PDB file of C-alpha atoms in Angstrom:
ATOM      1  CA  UNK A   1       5.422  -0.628 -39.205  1.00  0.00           C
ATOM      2  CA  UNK A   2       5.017  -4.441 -38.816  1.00  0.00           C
ATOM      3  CA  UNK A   3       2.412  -5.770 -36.237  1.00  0.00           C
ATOM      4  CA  UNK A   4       5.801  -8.158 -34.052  1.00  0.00           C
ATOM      5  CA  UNK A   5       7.004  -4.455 -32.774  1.00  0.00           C
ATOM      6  CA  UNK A   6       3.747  -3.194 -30.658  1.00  0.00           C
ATOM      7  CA  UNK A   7       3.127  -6.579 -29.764  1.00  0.00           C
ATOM      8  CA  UNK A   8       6.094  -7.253 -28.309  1.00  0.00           C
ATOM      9  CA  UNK A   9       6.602  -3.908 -26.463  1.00  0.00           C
ATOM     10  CA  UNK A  10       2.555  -4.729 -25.045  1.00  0.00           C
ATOM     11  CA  UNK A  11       3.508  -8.249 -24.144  1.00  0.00           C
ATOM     12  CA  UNK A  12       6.766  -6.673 -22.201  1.00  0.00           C
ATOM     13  CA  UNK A  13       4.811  -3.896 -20.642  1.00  0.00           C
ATOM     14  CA  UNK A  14       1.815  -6.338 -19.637  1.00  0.00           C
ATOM     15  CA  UNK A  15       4.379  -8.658 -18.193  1.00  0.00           C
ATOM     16  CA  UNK A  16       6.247  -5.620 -16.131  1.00  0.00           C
ATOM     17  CA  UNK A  17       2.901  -4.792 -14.786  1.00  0.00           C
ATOM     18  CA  UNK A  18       1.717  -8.242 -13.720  1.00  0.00           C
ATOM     19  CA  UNK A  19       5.387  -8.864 -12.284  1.00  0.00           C
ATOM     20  CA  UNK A  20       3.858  -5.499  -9.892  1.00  0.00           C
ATOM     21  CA  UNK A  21       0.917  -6.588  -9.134  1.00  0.00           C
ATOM     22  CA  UNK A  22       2.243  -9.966  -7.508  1.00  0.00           C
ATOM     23  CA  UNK A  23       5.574  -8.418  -6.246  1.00  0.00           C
ATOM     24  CA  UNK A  24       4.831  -5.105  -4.805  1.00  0.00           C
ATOM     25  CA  UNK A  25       3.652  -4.563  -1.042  1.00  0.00           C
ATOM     26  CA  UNK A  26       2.533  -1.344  -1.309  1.00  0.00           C
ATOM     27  CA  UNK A  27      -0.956  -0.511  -2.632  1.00  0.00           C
ATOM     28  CA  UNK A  28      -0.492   2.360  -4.742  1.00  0.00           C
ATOM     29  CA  UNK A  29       2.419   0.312  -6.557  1.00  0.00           C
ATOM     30  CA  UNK A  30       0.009  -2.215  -7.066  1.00  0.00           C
ATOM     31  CA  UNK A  31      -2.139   0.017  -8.308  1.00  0.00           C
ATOM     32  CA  UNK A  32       0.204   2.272 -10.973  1.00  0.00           C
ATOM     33  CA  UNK A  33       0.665  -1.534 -11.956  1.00  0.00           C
ATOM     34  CA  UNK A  34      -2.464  -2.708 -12.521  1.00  0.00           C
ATOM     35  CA  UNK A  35      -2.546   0.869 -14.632  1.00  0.00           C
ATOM     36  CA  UNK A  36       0.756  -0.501 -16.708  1.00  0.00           C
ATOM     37  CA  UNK A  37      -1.366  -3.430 -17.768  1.00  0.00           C
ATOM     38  CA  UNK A  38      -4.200  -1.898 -19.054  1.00  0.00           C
ATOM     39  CA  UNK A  39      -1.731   0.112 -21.157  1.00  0.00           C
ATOM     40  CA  UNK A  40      -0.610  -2.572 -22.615  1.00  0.00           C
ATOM     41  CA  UNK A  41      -3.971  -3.858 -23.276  1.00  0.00           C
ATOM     42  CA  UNK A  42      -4.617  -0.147 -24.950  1.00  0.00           C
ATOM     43  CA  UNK A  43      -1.802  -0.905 -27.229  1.00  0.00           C
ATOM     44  CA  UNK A  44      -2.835  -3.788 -28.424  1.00  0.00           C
ATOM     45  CA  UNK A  45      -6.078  -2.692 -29.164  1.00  0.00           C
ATOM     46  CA  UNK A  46      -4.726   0.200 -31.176  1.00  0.00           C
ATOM     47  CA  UNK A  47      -2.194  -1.770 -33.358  1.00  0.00           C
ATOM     48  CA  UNK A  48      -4.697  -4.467 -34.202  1.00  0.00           C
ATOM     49  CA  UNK A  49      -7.493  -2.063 -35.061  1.00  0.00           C
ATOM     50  CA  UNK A  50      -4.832  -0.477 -37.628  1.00  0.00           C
ATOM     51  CA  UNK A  51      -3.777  -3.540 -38.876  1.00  0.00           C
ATOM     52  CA  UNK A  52      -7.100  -4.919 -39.254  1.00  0.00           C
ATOM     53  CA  UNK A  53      -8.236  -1.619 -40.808  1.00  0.00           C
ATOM     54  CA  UNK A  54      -5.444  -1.793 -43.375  1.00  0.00           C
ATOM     55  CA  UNK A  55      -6.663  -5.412 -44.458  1.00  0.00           C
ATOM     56  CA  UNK A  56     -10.232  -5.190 -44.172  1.00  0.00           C
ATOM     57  CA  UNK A  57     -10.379  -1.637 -45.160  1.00  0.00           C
ATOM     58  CA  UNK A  58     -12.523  -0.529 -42.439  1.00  0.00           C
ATOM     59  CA  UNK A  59     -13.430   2.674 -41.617  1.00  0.00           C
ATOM     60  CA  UNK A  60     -15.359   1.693 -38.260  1.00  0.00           C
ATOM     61  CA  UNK A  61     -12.228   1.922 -35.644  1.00  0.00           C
ATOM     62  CA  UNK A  62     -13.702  -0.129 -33.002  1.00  0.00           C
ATOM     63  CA  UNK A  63     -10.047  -1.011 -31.328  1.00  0.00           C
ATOM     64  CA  UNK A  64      -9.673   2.767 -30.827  1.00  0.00           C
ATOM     65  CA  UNK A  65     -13.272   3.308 -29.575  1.00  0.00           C
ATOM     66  CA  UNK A  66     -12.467   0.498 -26.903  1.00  0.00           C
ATOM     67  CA  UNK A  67      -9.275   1.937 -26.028  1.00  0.00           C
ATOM     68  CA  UNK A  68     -10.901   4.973 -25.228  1.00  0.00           C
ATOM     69  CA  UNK A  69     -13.303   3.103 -22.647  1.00  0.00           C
ATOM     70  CA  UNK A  70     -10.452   1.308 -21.450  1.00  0.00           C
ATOM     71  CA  UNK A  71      -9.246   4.697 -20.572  1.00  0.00           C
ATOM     72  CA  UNK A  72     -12.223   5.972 -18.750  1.00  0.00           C
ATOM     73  CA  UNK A  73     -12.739   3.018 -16.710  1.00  0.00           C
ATOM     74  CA  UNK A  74      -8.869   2.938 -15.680  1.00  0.00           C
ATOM     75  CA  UNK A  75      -9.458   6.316 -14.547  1.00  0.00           C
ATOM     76  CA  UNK A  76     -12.284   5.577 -12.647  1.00  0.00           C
ATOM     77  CA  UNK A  77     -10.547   2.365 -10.927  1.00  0.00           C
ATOM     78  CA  UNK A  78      -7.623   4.655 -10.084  1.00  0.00           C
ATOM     79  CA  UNK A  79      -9.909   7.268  -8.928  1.00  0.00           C
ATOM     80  CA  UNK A  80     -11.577   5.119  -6.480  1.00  0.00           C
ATOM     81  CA  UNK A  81      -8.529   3.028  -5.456  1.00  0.00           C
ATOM     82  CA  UNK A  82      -7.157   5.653  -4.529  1.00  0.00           C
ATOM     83  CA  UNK A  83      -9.931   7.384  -2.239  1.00  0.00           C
ATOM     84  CA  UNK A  84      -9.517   3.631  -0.878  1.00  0.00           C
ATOM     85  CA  UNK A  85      -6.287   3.513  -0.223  1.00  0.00           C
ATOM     86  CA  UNK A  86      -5.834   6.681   1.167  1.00  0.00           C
ATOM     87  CA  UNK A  87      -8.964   6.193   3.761  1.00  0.00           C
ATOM     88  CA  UNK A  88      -7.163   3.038   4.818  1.00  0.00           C
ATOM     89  CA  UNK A  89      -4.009   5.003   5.024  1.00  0.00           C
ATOM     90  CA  UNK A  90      -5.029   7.517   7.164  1.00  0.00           C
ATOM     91  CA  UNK A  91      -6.853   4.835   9.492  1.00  0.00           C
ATOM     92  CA  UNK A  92      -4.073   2.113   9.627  1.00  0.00           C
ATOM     93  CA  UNK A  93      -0.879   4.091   9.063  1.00  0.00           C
ATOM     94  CA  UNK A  94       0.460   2.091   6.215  1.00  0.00           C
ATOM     95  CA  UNK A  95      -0.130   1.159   2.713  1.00  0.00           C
ATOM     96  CA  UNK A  96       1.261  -1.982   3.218  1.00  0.00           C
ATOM     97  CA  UNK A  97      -0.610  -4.653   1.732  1.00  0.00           C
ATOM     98  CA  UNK A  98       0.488  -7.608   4.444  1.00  0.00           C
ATOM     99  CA  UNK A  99      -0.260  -5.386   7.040  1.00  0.00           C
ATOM    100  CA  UNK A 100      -3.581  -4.657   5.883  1.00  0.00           C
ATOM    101  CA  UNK A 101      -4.665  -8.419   6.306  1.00  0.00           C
ATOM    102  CA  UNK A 102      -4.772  -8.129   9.576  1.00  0.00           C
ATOM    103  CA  UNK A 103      -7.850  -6.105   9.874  1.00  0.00           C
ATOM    104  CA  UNK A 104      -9.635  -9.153   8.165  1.00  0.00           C
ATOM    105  CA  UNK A 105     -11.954 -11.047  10.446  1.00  0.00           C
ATOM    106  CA  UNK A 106      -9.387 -13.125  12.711  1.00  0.00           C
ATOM    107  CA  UNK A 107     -10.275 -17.415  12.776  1.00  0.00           C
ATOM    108  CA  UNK A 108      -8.998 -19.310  15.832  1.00  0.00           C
ATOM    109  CA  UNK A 109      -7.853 -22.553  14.328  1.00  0.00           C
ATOM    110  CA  UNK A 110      -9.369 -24.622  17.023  1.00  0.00           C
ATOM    111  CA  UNK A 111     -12.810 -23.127  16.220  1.00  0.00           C
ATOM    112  CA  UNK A 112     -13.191 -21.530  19.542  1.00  0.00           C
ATOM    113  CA  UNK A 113     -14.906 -18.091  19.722  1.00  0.00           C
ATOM    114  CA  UNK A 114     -12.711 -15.405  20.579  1.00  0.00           C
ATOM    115  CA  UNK A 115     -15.019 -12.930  21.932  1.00  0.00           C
ATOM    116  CA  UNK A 116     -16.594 -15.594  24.232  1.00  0.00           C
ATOM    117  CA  UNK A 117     -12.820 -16.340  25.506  1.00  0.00           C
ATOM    118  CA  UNK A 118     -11.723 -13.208  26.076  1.00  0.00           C
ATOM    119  CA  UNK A 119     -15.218 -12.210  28.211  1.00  0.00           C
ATOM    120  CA  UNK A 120     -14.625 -15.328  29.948  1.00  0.00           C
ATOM    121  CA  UNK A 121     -10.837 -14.228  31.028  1.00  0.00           C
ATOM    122  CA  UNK A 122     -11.780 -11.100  31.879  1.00  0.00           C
ATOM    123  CA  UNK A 123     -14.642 -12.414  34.362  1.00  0.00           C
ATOM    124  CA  UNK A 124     -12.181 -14.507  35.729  1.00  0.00           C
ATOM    125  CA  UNK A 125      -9.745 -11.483  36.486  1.00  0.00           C
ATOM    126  CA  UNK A 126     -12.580  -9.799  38.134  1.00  0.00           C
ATOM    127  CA  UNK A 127     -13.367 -12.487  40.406  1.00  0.00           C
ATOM    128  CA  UNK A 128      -9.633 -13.170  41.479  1.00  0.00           C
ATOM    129  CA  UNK A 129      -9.435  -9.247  41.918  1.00  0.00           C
ATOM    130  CA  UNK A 130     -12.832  -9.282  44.169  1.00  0.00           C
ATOM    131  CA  UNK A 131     -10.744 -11.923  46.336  1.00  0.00           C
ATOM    132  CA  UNK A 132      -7.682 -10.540  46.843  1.00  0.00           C
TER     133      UNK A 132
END
């Protein structure tokens, strides 16, 4: 088989997968995405090392020994994205990626501190609730 066919098909799968990662909303889409693209990096790796090996006449394998650690470390990442995204799941409610950014530390544009306002208001509803 000619070298163009697995390339192709990894350059189409890679592509797929990136289209995911920047399109999808939902983590564990992102995720099985991220998990297309490493495929397609495992692909690669295989159908150079045996086209390589058929010129060179190697014997050593290395694209297949770094596929395989491509594969343990993608099952690791999934592993713990997972545990991730199910512990946020389960606190938030949602998967959903754009409603996740709002547990990120909130900045007031006009650099005031938030904390220190809302004490403030609520000392000031106190007082107007001691006068009434």
């Amino acid at each position: 088989m000619h070298l163009a066919y697995p390339a192709v098909l990894s350059a189409l799968l890679f592509c797929t997968g990136l289209y995911g990662v920047l399109a999808r909303r939902n983590a564990i889409l992102v995720l099985m995405s991220v998990e297309l693209m490493l495929n397609a990096v495992n692909l690669n790796l295989v159908a150079f090392d045996v086209w390589l090996s058929k010129t060179a006449e190697e014997t050593l394998h290395s694209g297949q020994a770094l596929t395989l650690f491509t594969i343990a470390i993608a099952a690791a990442e999934i592993g713990i994205g997972l545990a991730i995204v199910l512990a946020v799941h389960r606190n938030r409610g949602t998967a959903d990626i754009d409603k996740l950014r709002d547990t990120a530390e909130r900045h007031d544009p006009y650099g005031t501190d938030h904390d220190a306002l809302t004490a403030e208001q609520s000392g000031e509803a106190q007082k107007a609730e001691a006068t009434a």
